[in-house]
């Protein structure tokens, strides 16, 4: 066989280089892409009526005695029977009645594939770390736009996030203290920030050219905040200055207001109740509220991610209604300091009132270039955590992770059909 002609060799070499570069780019893209999980199925076994709750519990600004990441490492792994008991749930209806539903779990091998995450030893304390890095989204032009518009206020004093047109995900302790439902849950309401004040209705939302330009600017500012850059002040110059000053005046003169909607039913996992899951109660600090009427607001989907610390950016975001900034939506982003299969410790500055906020990240959709935000956890709040199991406590900001099992349960609560919840 003679020598290979150069005209043949060059195209082959170029093709090999192109394939290698494409493979490398795909590997990088995979790091920024939402992974797809085949999740277990959570199915209803039977539902039985219970006596009506007393609704006598009082809200707790801070939780204490929580068995956290370090404490849980010493606990034995939960069996299938344990998990089915923890995922069984109570439903409280708007008329004050209550039921208990037991569930079965199928496809648990998918949960076993849920990787164990390596924890870091670096941690910070306190609900606000050094300089307060929270952003107050006080202008309705921004707070009523996605993703901020998905954040809602719970009438018991917490926050939540819309995960369907009429379902809100929040923290279980915002509804139930582990022994009884909170006073006020029998008339539970959810508040959504109003998009327009009465003063602005005359223009039917379209107004003149200036308003249209502000809408475009809203999107730009949202993206800037999402990229963790506070550059909004320098975005507009020249003829934009007048608009900016008018916007400031309107913000000062208009107090944020809510449109309140009654809750039709509330669902809380049994794993949250005292004496059921022992040291694992913190893992089940989540609840779903079904609204009587769906607000015309875009919701945020749920997502499952095996490790946040291994993501290229490694940051989380959430918005809530912190008590020290009444009526205002507060946005923050931060890195994760430590994670286990079910919990996150993170550096996000927060105050009471932000508990129940939806923790989200943004990754690319599989096979697409479009980025999408998804809820990957629920902010439990500032907690005193049992570190060594001997009563020694330290305070951390804690979030509950959405695992494949929790995804399956929440998805079932939302859709009422587990067959719609097979892939996360």
Short mmCIF file of C-alpha atoms in Angstrom, two decimals:
data_model
loop_
_atom_site.label_atom_id
_atom_site.label_comp_id
_atom_site.label_asym_id
_atom_site.label_seq_id
_atom_site.Cartn_x
_atom_site.Cartn_y
_atom_site.Cartn_z
CA UNK A 1 0.00 0.00 0.00
CA UNK A 2 1.47 3.38 -1.02
CA UNK A 3 1.57 6.62 0.95
CA UNK A 4 -1.76 8.27 1.74
CA UNK A 5 -2.29 11.39 -0.37
CA UNK A 6 -2.17 14.69 1.53
CA UNK A 7 -5.57 15.70 0.13
CA UNK A 8 -7.09 12.72 1.99
CA UNK A 9 -5.06 13.00 5.19
CA UNK A 10 -5.83 16.68 5.85
CA UNK A 11 -9.65 16.36 5.90
CA UNK A 12 -9.40 13.33 8.19
CA UNK A 13 -7.12 15.23 10.60
CA UNK A 14 -9.41 18.26 10.61
CA UNK A 15 -12.44 16.02 11.24
CA UNK A 16 -10.70 14.38 14.22
CA UNK A 17 -9.90 17.77 15.72
CA UNK A 18 -13.48 18.98 15.22
CA UNK A 19 -14.87 15.83 16.87
CA UNK A 20 -12.48 16.23 19.83
CA UNK A 21 -13.44 19.89 20.32
CA UNK A 22 -17.14 19.08 20.07
CA UNK A 23 -16.77 16.32 22.66
CA UNK A 24 -15.00 18.71 25.02
CA UNK A 25 -17.72 21.35 24.55
CA UNK A 26 -20.42 18.75 25.23
CA UNK A 27 -18.67 17.74 28.44
CA UNK A 28 -18.63 21.37 29.56
CA UNK A 29 -22.29 21.82 28.56
CA UNK A 30 -23.23 18.76 30.63
CA UNK A 31 -21.95 20.53 33.74
CA UNK A 32 -24.42 23.34 33.06
CA UNK A 33 -27.36 21.10 32.06
CA UNK A 34 -30.24 19.88 34.20
CA UNK A 35 -29.71 16.14 34.82
CA UNK A 36 -32.67 13.89 34.13
CA UNK A 37 -33.76 11.50 36.87
CA UNK A 38 -36.15 8.61 36.69
CA UNK A 39 -37.81 9.11 40.06
CA UNK A 40 -39.65 6.54 42.22
CA UNK A 41 -43.42 6.40 42.28
CA UNK A 42 -45.31 7.46 45.40
CA UNK A 43 -48.79 5.91 45.34
CA UNK A 44 -51.74 6.30 47.70
CA UNK A 45 -52.67 3.21 49.69
CA UNK A 46 -55.63 4.42 51.71
CA UNK A 47 -57.04 7.59 53.21
CA UNK A 48 -58.80 7.69 56.59
CA UNK A 49 -60.53 10.58 58.38
CA UNK A 50 -59.01 12.06 61.54
CA UNK A 51 -60.41 14.37 64.17
CA UNK A 52 -60.08 18.08 63.48
CA UNK A 53 -56.85 19.70 64.70
CA UNK A 54 -56.82 22.09 67.67
CA UNK A 55 -54.95 24.77 65.71
CA UNK A 56 -53.27 25.82 68.95
CA UNK A 57 -49.55 25.95 68.06
CA UNK A 58 -47.64 29.23 67.99
CA UNK A 59 -45.18 30.24 65.26
CA UNK A 60 -41.51 29.80 66.14
CA UNK A 61 -39.12 32.47 64.81
CA UNK A 62 -36.21 30.01 65.11
CA UNK A 63 -36.08 26.22 65.29
CA UNK A 64 -33.80 24.55 67.84
CA UNK A 65 -32.62 21.04 68.60
CA UNK A 66 -32.53 20.14 64.89
CA UNK A 67 -30.51 17.02 64.08
CA UNK A 68 -28.41 18.45 61.24
CA UNK A 69 -25.91 17.07 58.75
CA UNK A 70 -23.29 16.01 61.31
CA UNK A 71 -25.88 14.50 63.66
CA UNK A 72 -27.62 12.56 60.87
CA UNK A 73 -24.39 10.87 59.77
CA UNK A 74 -24.58 8.70 62.88
CA UNK A 75 -28.14 7.54 62.19
CA UNK A 76 -28.90 4.20 60.46
CA UNK A 77 -30.18 4.25 56.89
CA UNK A 78 -33.96 4.36 56.55
CA UNK A 79 -35.70 1.18 55.37
CA UNK A 80 -38.45 1.07 52.76
CA UNK A 81 -41.06 0.77 55.53
CA UNK A 82 -39.55 3.81 57.25
CA UNK A 83 -39.62 5.89 54.07
CA UNK A 84 -43.22 4.95 53.35
CA UNK A 85 -44.17 6.02 56.87
CA UNK A 86 -42.27 9.32 56.58
CA UNK A 87 -43.84 10.12 53.20
CA UNK A 88 -47.38 9.35 54.34
CA UNK A 89 -49.15 12.63 54.97
CA UNK A 90 -51.96 14.59 56.54
CA UNK A 91 -54.33 16.82 54.60
CA UNK A 92 -56.18 19.67 56.31
CA UNK A 93 -59.10 21.20 54.43
CA UNK A 94 -60.47 24.73 54.56
CA UNK A 95 -63.48 23.58 56.60
CA UNK A 96 -61.15 22.34 59.38
CA UNK A 97 -61.45 18.61 58.67
CA UNK A 98 -58.38 16.38 58.41
CA UNK A 99 -57.40 13.07 56.79
CA UNK A 100 -54.39 10.78 56.89
CA UNK A 101 -53.10 9.10 53.73
CA UNK A 102 -50.65 6.19 53.76
CA UNK A 103 -48.47 5.66 50.70
CA UNK A 104 -46.35 3.01 49.00
CA UNK A 105 -43.03 3.67 47.27
CA UNK A 106 -42.08 1.87 44.06
CA UNK A 107 -38.76 2.01 42.22
CA UNK A 108 -36.65 2.67 45.30
CA UNK A 109 -33.52 1.55 43.41
CA UNK A 110 -33.59 4.95 41.74
CA UNK A 111 -33.26 6.54 45.17
CA UNK A 112 -30.28 4.33 45.96
CA UNK A 113 -28.56 5.88 42.93
CA UNK A 114 -28.88 9.28 44.64
CA UNK A 115 -25.19 9.92 45.21
CA UNK A 116 -23.76 10.59 48.65
CA UNK A 117 -22.24 14.04 48.68
CA UNK A 118 -18.89 14.88 50.20
CA UNK A 119 -19.33 17.58 52.81
CA UNK A 120 -17.02 20.48 53.38
CA UNK A 121 -15.90 21.51 56.86
CA UNK A 122 -16.08 25.24 56.16
CA UNK A 123 -19.11 26.84 57.83
CA UNK A 124 -20.29 30.25 58.93
CA UNK A 125 -22.71 31.13 61.70
CA UNK A 126 -25.51 33.63 62.16
CA UNK A 127 -28.49 34.59 60.07
CA UNK A 128 -26.64 37.59 58.59
CA UNK A 129 -22.98 37.03 57.78
CA UNK A 130 -20.93 40.21 58.11
CA UNK A 131 -22.13 42.79 55.59
CA UNK A 132 -25.81 42.30 54.76
CA UNK A 133 -25.90 41.27 51.09
CA UNK A 134 -29.67 41.10 50.64
CA UNK A 135 -31.36 43.09 47.87
CA UNK A 136 -34.74 44.67 48.55
CA UNK A 137 -36.93 44.39 45.43
CA UNK A 138 -39.21 47.23 46.48
CA UNK A 139 -40.29 48.43 43.03
CA UNK A 140 -43.36 46.59 41.74
CA UNK A 141 -41.96 46.91 38.22
CA UNK A 142 -39.41 44.28 39.27
CA UNK A 143 -41.04 42.33 42.12
CA UNK A 144 -44.01 41.36 39.94
CA UNK A 145 -41.81 39.97 37.15
CA UNK A 146 -40.46 36.43 36.90
CA UNK A 147 -38.67 34.92 38.82
CA UNK A 148 -39.46 37.26 41.73
CA UNK A 149 -43.21 37.00 41.07
CA UNK A 150 -43.18 33.30 42.05
CA UNK A 151 -42.49 34.27 45.69
CA UNK A 152 -45.55 34.51 47.93
CA UNK A 153 -46.29 35.45 51.52
CA UNK A 154 -48.03 33.00 53.89
CA UNK A 155 -50.50 34.45 56.40
CA UNK A 156 -48.72 32.64 59.26
CA UNK A 157 -45.69 34.88 58.67
CA UNK A 158 -43.57 32.81 56.28
CA UNK A 159 -42.76 32.83 52.58
CA UNK A 160 -43.44 30.30 49.83
CA UNK A 161 -43.06 29.72 46.11
CA UNK A 162 -45.54 28.85 43.35
CA UNK A 163 -44.70 25.42 41.90
CA UNK A 164 -47.86 25.09 39.79
CA UNK A 165 -50.63 27.49 38.73
CA UNK A 166 -52.36 26.90 42.08
CA UNK A 167 -49.89 25.14 44.41
CA UNK A 168 -47.43 26.75 46.83
CA UNK A 169 -44.39 25.01 48.32
CA UNK A 170 -43.34 26.22 51.78
CA UNK A 171 -41.75 24.95 55.01
CA UNK A 172 -43.75 22.54 57.17
CA UNK A 173 -42.94 24.48 60.35
CA UNK A 174 -44.83 27.44 58.85
CA UNK A 175 -47.97 25.28 59.12
CA UNK A 176 -47.29 22.75 61.89
CA UNK A 177 -44.93 22.78 64.90
CA UNK A 178 -44.54 19.00 64.92
CA UNK A 179 -47.36 18.50 67.43
CA UNK A 180 -50.25 20.63 66.17
CA UNK A 181 -51.20 23.01 63.40
CA UNK A 182 -50.50 26.69 63.92
CA UNK A 183 -53.20 29.07 65.04
CA UNK A 184 -54.44 30.66 61.82
CA UNK A 185 -53.99 27.62 59.56
CA UNK A 186 -57.77 27.04 59.63
CA UNK A 187 -58.07 30.32 57.71
CA UNK A 188 -54.78 30.13 55.85
CA UNK A 189 -54.19 32.63 53.06
CA UNK A 190 -51.45 33.27 50.52
CA UNK A 191 -50.48 36.79 49.42
CA UNK A 192 -49.15 37.64 45.96
CA UNK A 193 -47.70 41.08 45.24
CA UNK A 194 -50.07 43.16 43.14
CA UNK A 195 -48.80 44.05 39.70
CA UNK A 196 -50.38 47.49 39.47
CA UNK A 197 -51.71 50.02 41.91
CA UNK A 198 -55.19 51.49 41.51
CA UNK A 199 -53.58 54.75 40.49
CA UNK A 200 -52.09 53.08 37.41
CA UNK A 201 -55.22 51.40 36.07
CA UNK A 202 -56.26 54.32 33.89
CA UNK A 203 -53.65 53.54 31.25
CA UNK A 204 -54.73 49.87 30.99
CA UNK A 205 -51.16 48.76 31.52
CA UNK A 206 -49.94 49.91 28.13
CA UNK A 207 -49.64 53.65 28.53
CA UNK A 208 -47.08 55.39 26.39
CA UNK A 209 -43.71 54.64 24.96
CA UNK A 210 -41.94 55.23 28.28
CA UNK A 211 -43.72 52.36 30.00
CA UNK A 212 -42.78 49.96 27.26
CA UNK A 213 -39.14 50.89 27.63
CA UNK A 214 -39.30 50.34 31.36
CA UNK A 215 -40.60 46.84 30.78
CA UNK A 216 -37.58 46.08 28.67
CA UNK A 217 -35.35 47.50 31.36
CA UNK A 218 -37.06 45.28 33.95
CA UNK A 219 -35.86 42.20 32.14
CA UNK A 220 -32.34 43.55 31.92
CA UNK A 221 -32.23 44.31 35.63
CA UNK A 222 -33.56 40.88 36.54
CA UNK A 223 -30.82 39.25 34.51
CA UNK A 224 -28.20 41.49 36.10
CA UNK A 225 -29.34 40.52 39.58
CA UNK A 226 -29.48 36.89 38.57
CA UNK A 227 -25.83 37.07 37.51
CA UNK A 228 -24.99 38.41 40.96
CA UNK A 229 -24.04 41.87 39.76
CA UNK A 230 -25.66 44.97 41.17
CA UNK A 231 -25.11 47.10 38.07
CA UNK A 232 -28.64 48.49 37.79
CA UNK A 233 -27.55 51.99 38.72
CA UNK A 234 -25.30 52.31 35.73
CA UNK A 235 -27.53 50.74 33.13
CA UNK A 236 -29.30 53.91 32.01
CA UNK A 237 -27.81 57.26 31.21
CA UNK A 238 -28.86 60.42 29.47
CA UNK A 239 -32.54 60.43 28.69
CA UNK A 240 -33.10 57.50 31.08
CA UNK A 241 -32.33 59.65 34.11
CA UNK A 242 -35.73 61.29 34.20
CA UNK A 243 -37.46 57.94 34.10
CA UNK A 244 -35.28 56.64 36.88
CA UNK A 245 -36.00 59.54 39.22
CA UNK A 246 -39.74 59.27 38.52
CA UNK A 247 -39.53 55.56 39.30
CA UNK A 248 -37.84 56.34 42.60
CA UNK A 249 -40.54 58.82 43.53
CA UNK A 250 -43.27 56.30 42.72
CA UNK A 251 -41.57 53.62 44.82
CA UNK A 252 -41.43 55.95 47.80
CA UNK A 253 -45.07 56.95 47.45
CA UNK A 254 -46.46 53.44 46.86
CA UNK A 255 -46.31 50.81 49.58
CA UNK A 256 -46.23 47.19 48.35
CA UNK A 257 -49.61 45.48 48.60
CA UNK A 258 -50.79 41.90 48.31
CA UNK A 259 -53.65 40.11 46.62
CA UNK A 260 -54.72 37.44 49.13
CA UNK A 261 -56.12 34.03 48.18
CA UNK A 262 -57.61 31.42 50.52
CA UNK A 263 -56.00 27.98 50.78
CA UNK A 264 -58.20 25.04 49.82
CA UNK A 265 -56.10 22.31 51.45
CA UNK A 266 -52.70 21.81 53.09
CA UNK A 267 -50.51 18.70 52.95
CA UNK A 268 -47.66 17.91 55.38
CA UNK A 269 -45.48 14.75 55.37
CA UNK A 270 -45.68 12.59 58.49
CA UNK A 271 -41.88 12.62 58.71
CA UNK A 272 -42.17 16.17 60.08
CA UNK A 273 -44.28 15.13 63.08
CA UNK A 274 -42.67 14.67 66.49
CA UNK A 275 -41.69 11.10 67.34
CA UNK A 276 -42.07 9.74 63.80
CA UNK A 277 -38.71 10.13 62.09
CA UNK A 278 -36.58 10.79 65.19
CA UNK A 279 -33.52 12.76 64.04
CA UNK A 280 -34.70 13.07 60.44
CA UNK A 281 -37.53 15.54 61.00
CA UNK A 282 -35.51 18.39 59.46
CA UNK A 283 -35.46 16.48 56.15
CA UNK A 284 -39.27 16.73 55.97
CA UNK A 285 -39.68 20.43 56.71
CA UNK A 286 -41.81 21.11 53.64
CA UNK A 287 -45.53 21.38 52.86
CA UNK A 288 -47.76 22.11 49.86
CA UNK A 289 -50.74 24.46 49.87
CA UNK A 290 -53.44 24.21 47.21
CA UNK A 291 -55.10 27.55 46.48
CA UNK A 292 -58.83 27.96 45.93
CA UNK A 293 -58.15 30.18 42.94
CA UNK A 294 -55.13 30.11 40.66
CA UNK A 295 -53.40 33.50 40.41
CA UNK A 296 -52.40 34.64 36.95
CA UNK A 297 -48.71 34.35 37.78
CA UNK A 298 -46.03 32.17 36.19
CA UNK A 299 -44.81 29.38 38.50
CA UNK A 300 -41.40 27.73 38.81
CA UNK A 301 -40.88 24.00 38.22
CA UNK A 302 -39.17 21.61 40.61
CA UNK A 303 -35.73 20.22 39.84
CA UNK A 304 -33.37 17.58 41.23
CA UNK A 305 -29.61 18.06 41.35
CA UNK A 306 -27.18 15.51 42.92
CA UNK A 307 -24.62 18.00 44.21
CA UNK A 308 -24.69 21.78 44.34
CA UNK A 309 -21.07 22.15 45.40
CA UNK A 310 -19.94 20.37 42.23
CA UNK A 311 -21.74 22.80 39.94
CA UNK A 312 -19.45 25.25 38.10
CA UNK A 313 -21.10 28.28 39.72
CA UNK A 314 -22.16 26.55 42.93
CA UNK A 315 -24.58 29.31 43.93
CA UNK A 316 -28.19 29.25 45.03
CA UNK A 317 -30.84 32.00 44.90
CA UNK A 318 -34.08 32.70 46.76
CA UNK A 319 -36.49 35.52 47.51
CA UNK A 320 -38.77 35.94 50.52
CA UNK A 321 -40.49 38.41 52.81
CA UNK A 322 -38.02 39.00 55.65
CA UNK A 323 -39.62 40.44 58.79
CA UNK A 324 -37.14 43.31 59.09
CA UNK A 325 -38.25 44.70 55.70
CA UNK A 326 -42.06 44.62 56.03
CA UNK A 327 -44.03 44.17 52.82
CA UNK A 328 -40.92 44.13 50.64
CA UNK A 329 -39.57 41.20 48.67
CA UNK A 330 -35.94 40.44 49.54
CA UNK A 331 -33.65 38.64 47.07
CA UNK A 332 -30.29 37.02 47.83
CA UNK A 333 -27.74 34.64 46.36
CA UNK A 334 -24.86 32.78 47.96
CA UNK A 335 -22.70 29.68 47.87
CA UNK A 336 -23.40 26.40 49.67
CA UNK A 337 -21.08 25.65 52.59
CA UNK A 338 -22.07 22.04 53.23
CA UNK A 339 -24.57 19.52 51.87
CA UNK A 340 -25.90 16.07 52.61
CA UNK A 341 -28.45 14.02 50.71
CA UNK A 342 -31.31 15.96 52.29
CA UNK A 343 -29.99 19.21 53.76
CA UNK A 344 -27.97 22.28 52.77
CA UNK A 345 -26.01 24.70 54.92
CA UNK A 346 -25.51 27.98 53.09
CA UNK A 347 -24.22 31.52 53.53
CA UNK A 348 -27.33 33.39 52.40
CA UNK A 349 -28.24 36.29 54.66
CA UNK A 350 -31.79 35.89 55.95
CA UNK A 351 -34.17 36.95 58.69
CA UNK A 352 -37.36 35.38 60.10
CA UNK A 353 -40.16 35.60 57.55
CA UNK A 354 -38.03 34.22 54.73
CA UNK A 355 -38.57 30.62 55.90
CA UNK A 356 -40.40 28.59 53.27
CA UNK A 357 -38.83 30.42 50.32
CA UNK A 358 -38.04 28.33 47.26
CA UNK A 359 -34.30 27.83 46.72
CA UNK A 360 -33.49 27.74 43.01
CA UNK A 361 -30.62 27.54 40.52
CA UNK A 362 -30.43 28.04 36.77
CA UNK A 363 -29.13 25.46 34.28
CA UNK A 364 -29.64 24.61 30.62
CA UNK A 365 -32.45 22.35 29.54
CA UNK A 366 -31.25 19.01 28.07
CA UNK A 367 -30.64 19.29 24.33
CA UNK A 368 -31.36 23.02 24.32
CA UNK A 369 -29.42 26.22 24.75
CA UNK A 370 -32.17 27.80 26.83
CA UNK A 371 -31.49 28.35 30.52
CA UNK A 372 -34.21 27.49 33.04
CA UNK A 373 -34.63 28.14 36.73
CA UNK A 374 -35.92 25.31 38.93
CA UNK A 375 -36.66 24.92 42.63
CA UNK A 376 -34.13 22.54 44.21
CA UNK A 377 -34.90 23.16 47.89
CA UNK A 378 -36.95 24.89 50.56
CA UNK A 379 -35.34 27.39 52.92
CA UNK A 380 -35.99 26.20 56.48
CA UNK A 381 -34.44 29.28 58.03
CA UNK A 382 -31.99 30.08 60.77
CA UNK A 383 -31.78 27.03 63.05
CA UNK A 384 -29.94 25.85 66.16
CA UNK A 385 -28.52 22.52 65.03
CA UNK A 386 -27.48 19.57 67.20
CA UNK A 387 -23.94 19.01 65.96
CA UNK A 388 -22.48 16.14 67.98
CA UNK A 389 -25.60 14.46 69.33
CA UNK A 390 -24.66 15.49 72.88
CA UNK A 391 -26.83 18.61 73.07
CA UNK A 392 -24.14 20.95 71.73
CA UNK A 393 -25.81 23.33 69.31
CA UNK A 394 -24.57 25.70 66.62
CA UNK A 395 -26.63 28.02 64.45
CA UNK A 396 -26.79 27.73 60.67
CA UNK A 397 -29.00 28.77 57.79
CA UNK A 398 -30.55 25.51 56.61
CA UNK A 399 -32.45 24.43 53.50
CA UNK A 400 -34.21 21.14 52.70
CA UNK A 401 -33.18 19.60 49.39
CA UNK A 402 -35.60 18.26 46.77
CA UNK A 403 -34.54 14.62 46.43
CA UNK A 404 -36.03 12.18 43.88
CA UNK A 405 -38.39 10.83 46.58
CA UNK A 406 -39.53 14.29 47.67
CA UNK A 407 -39.92 15.30 44.04
CA UNK A 408 -42.19 12.26 43.53
CA UNK A 409 -44.29 13.13 46.57
CA UNK A 410 -44.65 16.85 45.84
CA UNK A 411 -45.38 16.12 42.19
CA UNK A 412 -48.09 13.65 43.28
CA UNK A 413 -49.63 16.27 45.58
CA UNK A 414 -49.69 18.76 42.72
CA UNK A 415 -50.96 16.48 39.93
CA UNK A 416 -52.84 13.81 41.87
CA UNK A 417 -51.44 11.21 39.48
CA UNK A 418 -48.05 9.62 40.10
CA UNK A 419 -47.76 8.54 36.46
CA UNK A 420 -47.08 12.20 35.61
CA UNK A 421 -44.12 12.25 38.00
CA UNK A 422 -41.77 9.60 36.62
CA UNK A 423 -39.01 11.88 35.32
CA UNK A 424 -37.51 14.89 37.06
#
